[in-house]
């Protein structure tokens, strides 16, 4: 149903992409079909400070504004920040520094230098498993279900997003050995 959030003498009226309302809906359906109103309500209940903290724990390094539309992804992020966050999810909650170079070898294949990335695991395994289940549903029956029609049949997890008037559309996701933004 329509919903209005009042904060700091301002009003936020999030809308669903389709501009329709579905009535009662499960969290899984809302997430997999990008229904904004339930996400907005849950995000407000959780609190913007916790959402920002979680985003940084996932690996997002950019500063994030404390505005309610952040809940729906209104903030532009660089692709490396998004890649870092989705890599953390793909690694079952372990955040690893990204690096283009893993090892440097000489002409006889002797190791001259090895990059050992720093890792941290800021999330409980159960929380990541629950989120991965939601991200899997986006692929199997949600907004990214056309992936199979385009020939991708491997186990995959991801999320789509579209801005107002379809100015921007994106997909971020991962499979067993691939993270894509």
GROMACS .gro file of N, CA and C in nm, residues 59-62 75-87 98 170-173 179-181:
model
   75
   59UNK      N    1   3.218  -0.395   0.237
   59UNK     CA    2   3.334  -0.352   0.160
   59UNK      C    3   3.315  -0.222   0.086
   60UNK      N    4   3.200  -0.160   0.098
   60UNK     CA    5   3.178  -0.031   0.033
   60UNK      C    6   3.258   0.074   0.108
   61UNK      N    7   3.345   0.142   0.037
   61UNK     CA    8   3.435   0.238   0.100
   61UNK      C    9   3.386   0.382   0.087
   62UNK      N   10   3.300   0.408  -0.011
   62UNK     CA   11   3.251   0.544  -0.031
   62UNK      C   12   3.165   0.588   0.087
   75UNK      N   13   2.196   0.588  -0.405
   75UNK     CA   14   2.330   0.646  -0.406
   75UNK      C   15   2.414   0.581  -0.516
   76UNK      N   16   2.478   0.665  -0.598
   76UNK     CA   17   2.567   0.611  -0.701
   76UNK      C   18   2.693   0.559  -0.635
   77UNK      N   19   2.731   0.437  -0.671
   77UNK     CA   20   2.854   0.376  -0.621
   77UNK      C   21   2.943   0.340  -0.738
   78UNK      N   22   3.072   0.344  -0.715
   78UNK     CA   23   3.164   0.298  -0.816
   78UNK      C   24   3.155   0.147  -0.830
   79UNK      N   25   3.185   0.097  -0.948
   79UNK     CA   26   3.172  -0.047  -0.971
   79UNK      C   27   3.265  -0.128  -0.882
   80UNK      N   28   3.380  -0.075  -0.843
   80UNK     CA   29   3.469  -0.150  -0.753
   80UNK      C   30   3.408  -0.167  -0.614
   81UNK      N   31   3.337  -0.065  -0.565
   81UNK     CA   32   3.269  -0.079  -0.437
   81UNK      C   33   3.161  -0.187  -0.444
   82UNK      N   34   3.083  -0.186  -0.552
   82UNK     CA   35   2.978  -0.287  -0.568
   82UNK      C   36   3.042  -0.425  -0.583
   83UNK      N   37   3.148  -0.434  -0.660
   83UNK     CA   38   3.220  -0.561  -0.678
   83UNK      C   39   3.272  -0.613  -0.544
   84UNK      N   40   3.329  -0.524  -0.464
   84UNK     CA   41   3.381  -0.563  -0.333
   84UNK      C   42   3.268  -0.618  -0.244
   85UNK      N   43   3.153  -0.551  -0.245
   85UNK     CA   44   3.041  -0.595  -0.162
   85UNK      C   45   2.988  -0.731  -0.207
   86UNK      N   46   2.969  -0.749  -0.337
   86UNK     CA   47   2.918  -0.877  -0.387
   86UNK      C   48   3.022  -0.988  -0.374
   87UNK      N   49   3.148  -0.954  -0.379
   87UNK     CA   50   3.253  -1.054  -0.355
   87UNK      C   51   3.245  -1.106  -0.212
   98UNK      N   52   4.053  -0.655  -0.276
   98UNK     CA   53   4.061  -0.685  -0.418
   98UNK      C   54   4.200  -0.651  -0.469
  170UNK      N   55   2.085  -0.195  -1.377
  170UNK     CA   56   2.208  -0.266  -1.343
  170UNK      C   57   2.178  -0.407  -1.295
  171UNK      N   58   2.281  -0.487  -1.295
  171UNK     CA   59   2.277  -0.620  -1.237
  171UNK      C   60   2.411  -0.643  -1.168
  172UNK      N   61   2.406  -0.697  -1.050
  172UNK     CA   62   2.527  -0.741  -0.980
  172UNK      C   63   2.499  -0.880  -0.928
  173UNK      N   64   2.595  -0.971  -0.949
  173UNK     CA   65   2.570  -1.107  -0.905
  173UNK      C   66   2.695  -1.192  -0.909
  179UNK      N   67   3.220  -1.310  -1.019
  179UNK     CA   68   3.140  -1.200  -0.966
  179UNK      C   69   3.133  -1.096  -1.077
  180UNK      N   70   3.012  -1.049  -1.107
  180UNK     CA   71   2.994  -0.953  -1.216
  180UNK      C   72   2.909  -0.836  -1.171
  181UNK      N   73   2.944  -0.718  -1.218
  181UNK     CA   74   2.868  -0.597  -1.190
  181UNK      C   75   2.837  -0.532  -1.323
   0.00000   0.00000   0.00000
